[in-house]
Amino acid sequence: MPKSEPHPYLDARARWALAAVATGAFCVQLDSFALNLALPVVRDALHGSATATPWVVSGYLLAAGSLMPVAGRLGDLYGRRRMLTAGLALFGVTAVLCALAPSLPLLVTARVLQGAGGALIMPAGLALLTHACPPGRGRRAMGRALGLAGLATVCGPFLGGVLARSVSWRAVFWLTVPLALAAALCARRAAESRDPEAGQSLDGFGAIAATGLVACLARWLEHVADWGWAVGAALIGALFVRAERRSSAPLVDLALFRNRPYVALTVAGAVANCATVALLYVVPWTLQRAEGWSVLEAGVVFVAPAGALAVGGPLAGRVRPGAAVPVIALCLASGAVTLAATTRGTGTLALLTAATAAAAALGVAGGLALTGTQAVVRRERAGEASGVTKAVMTATAGVGLALTDAGADGGARPSLVLPAAVCLATAAALVVACVLRLRLVRGLVPVVGRVLGLGRALISVRSLVSVRAPVCVRALRLVRLLLPVGRRADRRRMDRCGVDRRGVDRRGAGQRQADRRQAAQCRSVRCRTDRCE
């Protein structure tokens, strides 16, 4: 069947969906990091404690990450455009509440609700864009939206720091209100889509268990020494798996985790996201603390890495699904080298050059994790797949900061050595998986067969031994094949040449003459046909 060519353009509804998803993703990523540098100002303005103030950021990220699997499934069940519009409306309303919050507890509460709105925006929006675009164009459109979100990720801390010191920390939230309103109006003009095979009921126990599992996992990854969160995550995870196996309409189809490309892309995307968070923390810290630059100067200089990270999304959208895993492995390996160069670089120019290269590689890897996973799953459950992927990437983001502290020399200066090592190890694991996936071992069997003199009998192992079979089964098949080498080889040769077991040639005169001519032409050249092999 010929492969369908991608449509050269997007229709009007697809363009409205792209505008809504890109703007919504920009708002979600901007408010994720905009208050990182403004927390001291917020604490002084609201007279908060040192332990409660970080929850302004942590509460938002925790709510967004833990609710994304539920939000993705809600989009598949009740409509992706409906969930995207509801998420944008909730995000805008809670942004107003954050801007008007008179105390720190109310601000934290509003931020948790805002995280719930962000959880509805991302998976439902990505799934909506996958269905709104024609075949072959969804990845590119999604790459553009993720590129704008990457730009907000990089510029968010500096923009929030500048607004908090020059205007007010409340201006950060007022900035996203008109953007969320505009995105909601654009989403209303997009085409609706949902999973036609899904029922109208949500797996309630699975939703509660999935939310608790991601929340416990995120808290444990932020505080690795606190094993109580790890035990809670293990127990809730066991209950979740048991419930999903018994449910007739599970929140997350467990067969999703048997999809090897999906799992590989999700894990690689989580590693790339951790490395990106580490990069966004270490480079500004170095510019401000080691080089003595101000927040504004560091933000202006950091435009080059920000642009490189933003370009990564559109580049990821141009990668075909079959090449997603090898390309993301190459990006992680390149990111590991450039992260190490960022740590070892001397001087501002060398630091920014290495940081720009690292941002470009990690931007492509992060974008490819989202665009690639949408291409390797069924379109009907695109919301579920994007929700799980985004939840994993968001929950593991705090590991990047822990690795920078652990890799610091004497705790005085954060380092990117350990994030680079994790990227390199993940890239090596993906390369090994790609080698096994491409069946290179099976390709070496004919060469080994000729060297050992086994001839056509061992060559046929390639067609008899399935890579998907267990190792013990493959070994037994190989032994059974090699014991009667001559008899099996003769039978296959007779079947291939049209001769039955009694030696009677079943071919006609015309076929025999054609075979003679073909054999005469192939005597000096290797022939890959079945008859002359």
Short mmCIF file of C-alpha atoms in Angstrom, two decimals:
data_model
loop_
_atom_site.label_atom_id
_atom_site.label_comp_id
_atom_site.label_asym_id
_atom_site.label_seq_id
_atom_site.Cartn_x
_atom_site.Cartn_y
_atom_site.Cartn_z
CA MET A 1 0.00 0.00 0.00
CA PRO A 2 1.59 3.35 -0.97
CA LYS A 3 2.44 5.70 1.85
CA SER A 4 0.24 8.77 2.04
CA GLU A 5 1.98 12.05 1.47
CA PRO A 6 1.57 14.78 4.09
CA HIS A 7 -0.79 17.59 3.25
CA PRO A 8 1.06 20.76 2.27
CA TYR A 9 -1.11 22.99 4.45
CA LEU A 10 -3.33 23.06 7.51
CA ASP A 11 -6.98 23.88 7.28
CA ALA A 12 -8.58 26.66 9.30
CA ARG A 13 -9.62 24.48 12.24
CA ALA A 14 -6.18 22.93 12.48
CA ARG A 15 -4.59 26.39 12.56
CA TRP A 16 -6.95 27.45 15.37
CA ALA A 17 -6.01 24.29 17.28
CA LEU A 18 -2.31 25.05 16.77
CA ALA A 19 -2.75 28.60 18.04
CA ALA A 20 -4.68 27.42 21.12
CA VAL A 21 -2.21 24.66 22.03
CA ALA A 22 0.89 26.82 21.43
CA THR A 23 -0.46 29.70 23.52
CA GLY A 24 -1.69 27.40 26.27
CA ALA A 25 1.63 25.54 26.45
CA PHE A 26 3.43 28.90 26.63
CA CYS A 27 1.30 29.93 29.61
CA VAL A 28 1.81 26.60 31.41
CA GLN A 29 5.60 26.64 31.00
CA LEU A 30 5.88 30.35 31.79
CA ASP A 31 4.11 30.03 35.13
CA SER A 32 6.08 26.88 35.93
CA PHE A 33 9.39 28.77 36.18
CA ALA A 34 8.54 32.49 36.32
CA LEU A 35 8.49 32.64 40.13
CA ASN A 36 11.76 30.78 40.73
CA LEU A 37 13.77 33.99 41.05
CA ALA A 38 10.86 35.96 42.54
CA LEU A 39 10.27 33.76 45.60
CA PRO A 40 12.23 36.04 47.96
CA VAL A 41 10.10 39.00 46.83
CA VAL A 42 6.88 36.97 47.33
CA ARG A 43 8.01 35.90 50.80
CA ASP A 44 8.74 39.46 51.87
CA ALA A 45 5.49 40.81 50.42
CA LEU A 46 3.22 38.17 51.98
CA HIS A 47 5.27 37.65 55.17
CA GLY A 48 5.55 33.93 54.57
CA SER A 49 7.82 31.39 56.19
CA ALA A 50 10.90 29.88 54.60
CA THR A 51 9.35 26.42 54.52
CA ALA A 52 5.97 27.41 53.07
CA THR A 53 7.18 29.80 50.34
CA PRO A 54 8.69 27.11 48.04
CA TRP A 55 5.24 25.50 47.83
CA VAL A 56 4.21 28.36 45.55
CA VAL A 57 6.24 26.58 42.87
CA SER A 58 6.16 23.00 44.17
CA GLY A 59 2.37 22.93 44.62
CA TYR A 60 1.85 24.03 41.02
CA LEU A 61 4.26 21.45 39.58
CA LEU A 62 2.97 18.66 41.82
CA ALA A 63 -0.66 19.25 40.86
CA ALA A 64 0.17 19.56 37.16
CA GLY A 65 2.27 16.40 37.06
CA SER A 66 0.05 14.15 39.15
CA LEU A 67 -3.20 15.04 37.35
CA MET A 68 -1.94 14.71 33.77
CA PRO A 69 -2.78 10.98 33.33
CA VAL A 70 -6.35 11.68 34.49
CA ALA A 71 -6.59 14.77 32.30
CA GLY A 72 -5.40 12.90 29.22
CA ARG A 73 -8.01 10.20 29.69
CA LEU A 74 -10.73 12.78 30.33
CA GLY A 75 -9.93 14.28 26.93
CA ASP A 76 -10.30 10.88 25.25
CA LEU A 77 -13.63 10.26 26.99
CA TYR A 78 -15.43 13.60 26.93
CA GLY A 79 -13.74 15.52 24.13
CA ARG A 80 -10.27 16.99 23.82
CA ARG A 81 -11.42 20.44 22.77
CA ARG A 82 -13.81 20.57 25.72
CA MET A 83 -11.07 19.62 28.20
CA LEU A 84 -8.61 22.07 26.64
CA THR A 85 -11.12 24.91 26.87
CA ALA A 86 -11.97 24.00 30.47
CA GLY A 87 -8.28 23.87 31.37
CA LEU A 88 -7.60 27.28 29.82
CA ALA A 89 -10.58 28.80 31.62
CA LEU A 90 -9.48 27.32 34.95
CA PHE A 91 -5.92 28.48 34.34
CA GLY A 92 -7.00 32.05 33.60
CA VAL A 93 -9.38 32.30 36.58
CA THR A 94 -6.78 30.93 39.00
CA ALA A 95 -4.19 33.31 37.57
CA VAL A 96 -6.46 36.18 38.62
CA LEU A 97 -6.81 34.60 42.08
CA CYS A 98 -3.02 34.31 42.34
CA ALA A 99 -2.57 37.95 41.38
CA LEU A 100 -5.10 39.03 44.03
CA ALA A 101 -4.00 36.63 46.80
CA PRO A 102 -3.67 38.55 50.10
CA SER A 103 -1.77 35.80 51.97
CA LEU A 104 0.62 32.96 51.28
CA PRO A 105 -1.82 30.08 52.04
CA LEU A 106 -4.34 31.49 49.59
CA LEU A 107 -1.61 31.92 46.99
CA VAL A 108 -0.50 28.30 47.39
CA THR A 109 -4.10 27.10 47.11
CA ALA A 110 -4.65 29.12 43.94
CA ARG A 111 -1.39 27.79 42.52
CA VAL A 112 -2.48 24.18 43.10
CA LEU A 113 -5.74 24.88 41.24
CA GLN A 114 -3.74 26.57 38.49
CA GLY A 115 -1.63 23.42 38.22
CA ALA A 116 -4.83 21.43 37.73
CA GLY A 117 -5.71 23.72 34.84
CA GLY A 118 -2.25 23.25 33.37
CA ALA A 119 -2.69 19.47 33.64
CA LEU A 120 -5.82 19.73 31.46
CA ILE A 121 -4.10 21.96 28.90
CA MET A 122 -1.04 19.91 27.97
CA PRO A 123 -2.23 16.32 27.27
CA ALA A 124 -5.63 17.32 25.91
CA GLY A 125 -4.04 19.99 23.72
CA LEU A 126 -1.40 17.67 22.26
CA ALA A 127 -4.01 14.99 21.53
CA LEU A 128 -6.32 17.58 19.96
CA LEU A 129 -3.52 18.79 17.71
CA THR A 130 -2.72 15.21 16.69
CA HIS A 131 -6.30 14.68 15.48
CA ALA A 132 -6.87 18.17 14.05
CA CYS A 133 -3.93 18.04 11.63
CA PRO A 134 -3.87 15.94 8.45
CA PRO A 135 -1.69 12.80 8.39
CA GLY A 136 1.98 13.68 8.20
CA ARG A 137 1.50 17.25 9.49
CA GLY A 138 0.64 16.68 13.15
CA ARG A 139 4.25 16.19 14.26
CA ARG A 140 5.41 19.44 12.69
CA ALA A 141 2.53 21.42 14.15
CA MET A 142 3.18 19.90 17.57
CA GLY A 143 6.87 20.76 17.22
CA ARG A 144 6.00 24.43 16.67
CA ALA A 145 3.81 24.49 19.78
CA LEU A 146 6.53 22.82 21.85
CA GLY A 147 9.09 25.28 20.53
CA LEU A 148 7.07 28.18 21.90
CA ALA A 149 6.71 26.32 25.20
CA GLY A 150 10.48 25.80 25.31
CA LEU A 151 11.01 29.51 24.85
CA ALA A 152 8.77 30.17 27.86
CA THR A 153 10.70 27.59 29.88
CA VAL A 154 13.99 29.41 29.36
CA CYS A 155 12.74 33.00 29.54
CA GLY A 156 10.31 32.42 32.43
CA PRO A 157 12.78 32.77 35.33
CA PHE A 158 14.38 35.92 33.96
CA LEU A 159 11.06 37.52 32.99
CA GLY A 160 9.61 36.75 36.41
CA GLY A 161 12.70 38.09 38.18
CA VAL A 162 12.67 41.34 36.20
CA LEU A 163 8.91 41.89 36.69
CA ALA A 164 9.12 41.10 40.42
CA ARG A 165 11.91 43.64 40.98
CA SER A 166 10.78 46.39 38.61
CA VAL A 167 6.96 46.18 38.72
CA SER A 168 5.48 43.53 41.05
CA TRP A 169 5.43 39.76 41.40
CA ARG A 170 1.69 39.94 40.73
CA ALA A 171 2.42 41.16 37.20
CA VAL A 172 3.62 37.65 36.33
CA PHE A 173 0.09 36.31 36.77
CA TRP A 174 -1.62 39.26 35.12
CA LEU A 175 0.53 38.59 32.05
CA THR A 176 -0.95 35.13 31.51
CA VAL A 177 -4.62 36.13 31.93
CA PRO A 178 -5.12 37.64 28.42
CA LEU A 179 -3.02 34.85 26.88
CA ALA A 180 -5.21 32.16 28.46
CA LEU A 181 -8.35 34.00 27.32
CA ALA A 182 -7.05 34.25 23.75
CA ALA A 183 -6.11 30.57 23.74
CA ALA A 184 -9.59 29.59 24.97
CA LEU A 185 -11.21 31.58 22.14
CA CYS A 186 -8.94 29.87 19.61
CA ALA A 187 -9.78 26.45 21.05
CA ARG A 188 -13.50 27.08 20.58
CA ARG A 189 -12.90 27.23 16.80
CA ALA A 190 -11.02 23.92 16.63
CA ALA A 191 -12.64 20.61 15.69
CA GLU A 192 -13.74 18.29 18.49
CA SER A 193 -12.31 14.77 18.79
CA ARG A 194 -12.62 11.89 21.26
CA ASP A 195 -12.06 8.15 21.53
CA PRO A 196 -15.05 6.53 19.76
CA GLU A 197 -14.41 3.15 21.45
CA ALA A 198 -14.37 4.55 24.98
CA GLY A 199 -17.38 4.52 27.26
CA GLN A 200 -18.74 7.44 29.18
CA SER A 201 -17.40 6.44 32.60
CA LEU A 202 -14.05 7.24 34.17
CA ASP A 203 -12.11 4.69 36.18
CA GLY A 204 -12.42 6.50 39.51
CA PHE A 205 -10.19 4.23 41.58
CA GLY A 206 -7.57 4.23 38.86
CA ALA A 207 -7.67 8.02 38.69
CA ILE A 208 -7.15 8.37 42.45
CA ALA A 209 -4.37 5.76 42.46
CA ALA A 210 -2.59 7.31 39.46
CA THR A 211 -2.70 10.76 41.05
CA GLY A 212 -1.34 9.47 44.35
CA LEU A 213 1.34 7.42 42.61
CA VAL A 214 2.73 10.34 40.61
CA ALA A 215 2.54 12.66 43.63
CA CYS A 216 4.45 10.23 45.91
CA LEU A 217 6.99 9.54 43.19
CA ALA A 218 7.61 13.24 42.59
CA ARG A 219 8.04 13.96 46.31
CA TRP A 220 10.43 11.04 46.71
CA LEU A 221 12.55 12.12 43.75
CA GLU A 222 12.85 15.58 45.27
CA HIS A 223 13.82 14.13 48.69
CA VAL A 224 15.54 10.83 47.96
CA ALA A 225 16.56 10.29 51.59
CA ASP A 226 12.90 10.21 52.68
CA TRP A 227 12.01 6.58 51.93
CA GLY A 228 8.46 6.98 53.18
CA TRP A 229 7.43 8.49 49.86
CA ALA A 230 9.10 5.61 48.01
CA VAL A 231 7.20 3.02 50.05
CA GLY A 232 3.96 4.91 49.45
CA ALA A 233 4.63 5.05 45.71
CA ALA A 234 5.33 1.29 45.62
CA LEU A 235 2.15 0.39 47.49
CA ILE A 236 -0.07 2.72 45.47
CA GLY A 237 1.58 1.52 42.27
CA ALA A 238 0.78 -2.10 43.12
CA LEU A 239 -2.86 -1.20 43.82
CA PHE A 240 -3.02 0.79 40.58
CA VAL A 241 -1.71 -2.11 38.45
CA ARG A 242 -4.13 -4.55 40.09
CA ALA A 243 -7.08 -2.21 39.56
CA GLU A 244 -6.19 -1.53 35.91
CA ARG A 245 -5.90 -5.24 35.15
CA ARG A 246 -9.39 -5.90 36.51
CA SER A 247 -11.08 -2.82 35.08
CA SER A 248 -13.13 -3.15 31.90
CA ALA A 249 -12.39 0.50 31.02
CA PRO A 250 -8.97 1.25 32.58
CA LEU A 251 -7.63 4.73 33.03
CA VAL A 252 -4.32 3.66 31.49
CA ASP A 253 -4.11 0.62 29.25
CA LEU A 254 -1.19 -1.42 30.64
CA ALA A 255 -0.40 -2.57 27.11
CA LEU A 256 0.99 0.93 26.64
CA PHE A 257 4.01 -0.05 28.74
CA ARG A 258 4.69 -3.01 26.43
CA ASN A 259 5.09 -0.59 23.54
CA ARG A 260 8.90 -0.50 23.39
CA PRO A 261 9.30 2.67 21.28
CA TYR A 262 6.84 4.49 23.54
CA VAL A 263 8.66 3.45 26.71
CA ALA A 264 12.06 4.30 25.23
CA LEU A 265 10.94 7.76 24.11
CA THR A 266 9.24 8.48 27.44
CA VAL A 267 12.30 7.52 29.49
CA ALA A 268 14.62 9.45 27.19
CA GLY A 269 12.32 12.48 27.37
CA ALA A 270 12.35 12.36 31.16
CA VAL A 271 16.16 12.26 31.17
CA ALA A 272 16.34 15.14 28.68
CA ASN A 273 13.92 17.18 30.80
CA CYS A 274 16.00 16.57 33.93
CA ALA A 275 19.14 17.68 32.10
CA THR A 276 17.35 20.78 30.80
CA VAL A 277 16.25 21.77 34.31
CA ALA A 278 19.83 21.29 35.50
CA LEU A 279 21.16 23.41 32.64
CA LEU A 280 18.66 26.21 33.32
CA TYR A 281 19.79 26.26 36.95
CA VAL A 282 23.57 25.95 36.58
CA VAL A 283 24.23 28.43 33.76
CA PRO A 284 22.33 31.40 35.30
CA TRP A 285 23.89 30.58 38.68
CA THR A 286 27.34 30.68 37.12
CA LEU A 287 26.67 33.95 35.30
CA GLN A 288 25.28 35.69 38.39
CA ARG A 289 27.42 34.23 41.17
CA ALA A 290 30.73 33.39 39.52
CA GLU A 291 30.79 36.11 36.86
CA GLY A 292 29.02 38.77 38.95
CA TRP A 293 26.33 39.63 36.39
CA SER A 294 22.91 41.04 37.25
CA VAL A 295 19.65 39.23 36.55
CA LEU A 296 18.89 41.44 33.54
CA GLU A 297 22.36 41.01 32.05
CA ALA A 298 22.24 37.26 32.51
CA GLY A 299 18.78 37.15 30.91
CA VAL A 300 19.94 39.12 27.86
CA VAL A 301 23.00 36.91 27.37
CA PHE A 302 20.92 33.77 27.80
CA VAL A 303 18.90 34.60 24.66
CA ALA A 304 21.09 32.31 22.53
CA PRO A 305 20.46 29.14 24.60
CA ALA A 306 16.78 30.12 24.81
CA GLY A 307 16.53 30.34 21.04
CA ALA A 308 18.32 27.03 20.61
CA LEU A 309 15.93 25.32 23.01
CA ALA A 310 12.93 26.83 21.20
CA VAL A 311 14.19 25.67 17.79
CA GLY A 312 14.42 22.11 19.14
CA GLY A 313 10.65 21.64 19.03
CA PRO A 314 10.16 22.37 15.30
CA LEU A 315 13.22 20.26 14.47
CA ALA A 316 11.78 17.36 16.46
CA GLY A 317 8.54 17.63 14.50
CA ARG A 318 10.42 16.87 11.26
CA VAL A 319 11.79 13.53 12.46
CA ARG A 320 9.85 10.55 11.12
CA PRO A 321 8.52 8.10 13.73
CA GLY A 322 10.75 5.24 12.65
CA ALA A 323 13.89 7.27 13.35
CA ALA A 324 12.71 8.80 16.63
CA VAL A 325 14.59 6.45 18.99
CA PRO A 326 17.98 6.65 17.18
CA VAL A 327 17.71 10.42 16.85
CA ILE A 328 16.84 10.93 20.51
CA ALA A 329 19.80 8.72 21.46
CA LEU A 330 22.07 10.89 19.33
CA CYS A 331 20.65 14.03 20.94
CA LEU A 332 21.27 12.67 24.44
CA ALA A 333 24.84 11.73 23.57
CA SER A 334 25.44 15.20 22.11
CA GLY A 335 23.81 16.75 25.17
CA ALA A 336 26.11 14.75 27.46
CA VAL A 337 29.22 16.01 25.67
CA THR A 338 28.06 19.63 25.65
CA LEU A 339 26.93 19.51 29.29
CA ALA A 340 30.39 18.29 30.27
CA ALA A 341 31.90 21.07 28.16
CA THR A 342 29.66 23.59 29.94
CA THR A 343 31.05 22.47 33.28
CA ARG A 344 34.67 22.46 32.11
CA GLY A 345 34.46 25.62 30.00
CA THR A 346 36.49 28.65 31.02
CA GLY A 347 35.21 32.10 30.18
CA THR A 348 31.78 33.45 29.37
CA LEU A 349 32.01 32.81 25.63
CA ALA A 350 32.92 29.14 26.05
CA LEU A 351 30.20 28.72 28.66
CA LEU A 352 27.48 30.23 26.48
CA THR A 353 28.64 28.32 23.38
CA ALA A 354 28.48 24.98 25.16
CA ALA A 355 25.17 25.91 26.83
CA THR A 356 23.65 26.82 23.45
CA ALA A 357 24.72 23.50 21.92
CA ALA A 358 23.40 21.60 24.93
CA ALA A 359 20.08 23.47 24.83
CA ALA A 360 19.65 22.65 21.13
CA ALA A 361 20.32 18.93 21.65
CA LEU A 362 18.12 18.66 24.73
CA GLY A 363 15.38 20.71 23.08
CA VAL A 364 15.19 18.27 20.18
CA ALA A 365 15.19 15.33 22.61
CA GLY A 366 12.43 16.80 24.78
CA GLY A 367 10.27 17.70 21.81
CA LEU A 368 10.84 14.32 20.18
CA ALA A 369 9.65 12.55 23.32
CA LEU A 370 6.23 14.18 22.92
CA THR A 371 5.90 14.13 19.13
CA GLY A 372 7.30 10.61 18.81
CA THR A 373 5.09 9.05 21.45
CA GLN A 374 2.01 10.42 19.73
CA ALA A 375 3.09 8.71 16.51
CA VAL A 376 3.66 5.22 17.99
CA VAL A 377 0.29 4.82 19.75
CA ARG A 378 -3.26 4.56 18.49
CA ARG A 379 -4.75 7.94 17.64
CA GLU A 380 -7.86 7.13 19.67
CA ARG A 381 -5.84 6.99 22.92
CA ALA A 382 -3.52 9.89 22.12
CA GLY A 383 -4.66 11.81 25.20
CA GLU A 384 -3.87 8.91 27.52
CA ALA A 385 -0.39 8.49 26.00
CA SER A 386 0.47 12.18 26.16
CA GLY A 387 -0.82 12.38 29.74
CA VAL A 388 1.43 9.54 30.92
CA THR A 389 4.45 10.95 29.09
CA LYS A 390 3.99 14.47 30.45
CA ALA A 391 3.36 13.13 33.95
CA VAL A 392 6.63 11.18 33.90
CA MET A 393 8.57 14.14 32.54
CA THR A 394 7.10 16.56 35.07
CA ALA A 395 7.45 14.24 38.08
CA THR A 396 11.11 13.53 37.38
CA ALA A 397 12.10 17.14 36.68
CA GLY A 398 13.31 17.67 40.23
CA VAL A 399 15.97 14.98 39.78
CA GLY A 400 17.94 17.42 37.64
CA LEU A 401 18.44 19.82 40.54
CA ALA A 402 19.38 16.97 42.87
CA LEU A 403 22.03 15.80 40.40
CA THR A 404 23.58 19.26 40.16
CA ASP A 405 23.91 19.49 43.93
CA ALA A 406 25.29 15.97 44.14
CA GLY A 407 27.81 16.68 41.44
CA ALA A 408 29.04 19.90 43.00
CA ASP A 409 32.60 20.07 44.29
CA GLY A 410 32.35 20.60 48.00
CA GLY A 411 28.80 21.88 47.66
CA ALA A 412 30.00 25.35 46.69
CA ARG A 413 29.19 25.35 42.99
CA PRO A 414 26.61 23.22 41.13
CA SER A 415 27.94 20.91 38.47
CA LEU A 416 26.57 19.27 35.32
CA VAL A 417 28.81 16.22 35.49
CA LEU A 418 26.17 13.83 36.82
CA PRO A 419 23.41 15.03 34.42
CA ALA A 420 25.87 14.50 31.57
CA ALA A 421 26.66 10.99 32.82
CA VAL A 422 22.95 10.10 33.04
CA CYS A 423 22.37 11.38 29.48
CA LEU A 424 25.31 9.36 28.19
CA ALA A 425 24.18 6.18 29.97
CA THR A 426 20.64 6.56 28.60
CA ALA A 427 21.97 7.14 25.09
CA ALA A 428 24.10 3.98 25.34
CA ALA A 429 21.09 1.96 26.50
CA LEU A 430 19.02 3.25 23.58
CA VAL A 431 21.78 2.38 21.12
CA VAL A 432 21.87 -1.19 22.43
CA ALA A 433 18.09 -1.37 22.14
CA CYS A 434 18.24 -0.07 18.57
CA VAL A 435 20.87 -2.65 17.63
CA LEU A 436 18.70 -5.46 18.96
CA ARG A 437 15.63 -3.96 17.36
CA LEU A 438 17.24 -3.78 13.93
CA ARG A 439 18.21 -7.46 14.20
CA LEU A 440 21.86 -6.91 13.39
CA VAL A 441 22.65 -10.19 15.13
CA ARG A 442 20.45 -12.01 12.66
CA GLY A 443 22.23 -10.27 9.81
CA LEU A 444 25.54 -11.77 10.93
CA VAL A 445 24.21 -15.35 10.82
CA PRO A 446 24.84 -15.88 7.04
CA VAL A 447 28.46 -14.77 7.37
CA VAL A 448 29.07 -17.08 10.32
CA GLY A 449 27.37 -19.91 8.46
CA ARG A 450 29.67 -19.63 5.47
CA VAL A 451 32.75 -19.44 7.66
CA LEU A 452 31.79 -22.63 9.48
CA GLY A 453 30.82 -24.42 6.27
CA LEU A 454 27.22 -24.89 7.24
CA GLY A 455 26.02 -23.28 4.01
CA ARG A 456 22.37 -22.81 3.29
CA ALA A 457 21.19 -24.70 6.38
CA LEU A 458 22.51 -22.06 8.78
CA ILE A 459 21.47 -19.24 6.47
CA SER A 460 17.86 -20.36 6.88
CA VAL A 461 18.10 -19.67 10.63
CA ARG A 462 17.24 -16.11 9.76
CA SER A 463 13.79 -17.17 8.61
CA LEU A 464 13.18 -19.86 11.24
CA VAL A 465 14.29 -18.12 14.44
CA SER A 466 12.09 -15.26 15.56
CA VAL A 467 13.75 -12.45 17.52
CA ARG A 468 10.62 -12.07 19.60
CA ALA A 469 10.90 -15.67 20.88
CA PRO A 470 12.61 -16.31 24.23
CA VAL A 471 16.30 -17.15 24.22
CA CYS A 472 15.74 -20.76 25.27
CA VAL A 473 13.24 -21.32 22.44
CA ARG A 474 15.65 -19.85 19.90
CA ALA A 475 18.45 -22.08 21.16
CA LEU A 476 16.29 -25.23 20.85
CA ARG A 477 15.26 -24.29 17.33
CA LEU A 478 18.88 -23.75 16.35
CA VAL A 479 19.96 -27.15 17.77
CA ARG A 480 17.11 -28.96 16.05
CA LEU A 481 18.01 -27.28 12.79
CA LEU A 482 21.75 -28.00 12.87
CA LEU A 483 21.57 -31.70 13.83
CA PRO A 484 20.21 -33.03 10.50
CA VAL A 485 22.00 -30.40 8.41
CA GLY A 486 22.18 -32.32 5.18
CA ARG A 487 18.63 -33.63 5.16
CA ARG A 488 16.98 -30.28 5.96
CA ALA A 489 19.22 -28.41 3.53
CA ASP A 490 18.40 -30.86 0.72
CA ARG A 491 14.68 -30.59 1.39
CA ARG A 492 14.78 -26.80 1.31
CA ARG A 493 16.89 -26.85 -1.82
CA MET A 494 14.44 -29.19 -3.56
CA ASP A 495 11.44 -27.09 -2.46
CA ARG A 496 13.16 -23.94 -3.66
CA CYS A 497 14.06 -25.41 -7.06
CA GLY A 498 10.68 -26.96 -7.75
CA VAL A 499 11.74 -30.62 -7.19
CA ASP A 500 9.74 -32.92 -4.95
CA ARG A 501 11.22 -35.46 -2.53
CA ARG A 502 11.27 -38.25 -5.18
CA GLY A 503 13.49 -36.13 -7.44
CA VAL A 504 10.79 -35.37 -10.01
CA ASP A 505 11.10 -31.91 -11.51
CA ARG A 506 7.73 -30.20 -11.29
CA ARG A 507 8.74 -27.23 -13.38
CA GLY A 508 7.66 -26.75 -16.92
CA ALA A 509 10.01 -26.46 -19.90
CA GLY A 510 9.71 -22.69 -20.05
CA GLN A 511 10.46 -22.31 -16.37
CA ARG A 512 13.51 -24.59 -16.60
CA GLN A 513 14.88 -22.58 -19.51
CA ALA A 514 14.34 -19.30 -17.66
CA ASP A 515 16.12 -20.72 -14.61
CA ARG A 516 19.10 -21.77 -16.75
CA ARG A 517 19.43 -18.29 -18.22
CA GLN A 518 19.18 -16.74 -14.76
CA ALA A 519 21.82 -19.11 -13.38
CA ALA A 520 24.17 -18.27 -16.27
CA GLN A 521 23.82 -14.55 -15.55
CA CYS A 522 24.39 -14.98 -11.82
CA ARG A 523 27.55 -17.08 -11.84
CA SER A 524 29.91 -14.13 -11.38
CA VAL A 525 27.59 -11.89 -9.36
CA ARG A 526 25.94 -12.63 -6.02
CA CYS A 527 22.26 -13.22 -6.69
CA ARG A 528 19.78 -12.51 -3.93
CA THR A 529 16.85 -14.40 -5.40
CA ASP A 530 15.51 -17.54 -3.79
CA ARG A 531 16.47 -19.84 -6.67
CA CYS A 532 20.09 -18.73 -7.05
CA GLU A 533 20.94 -18.09 -3.41
#
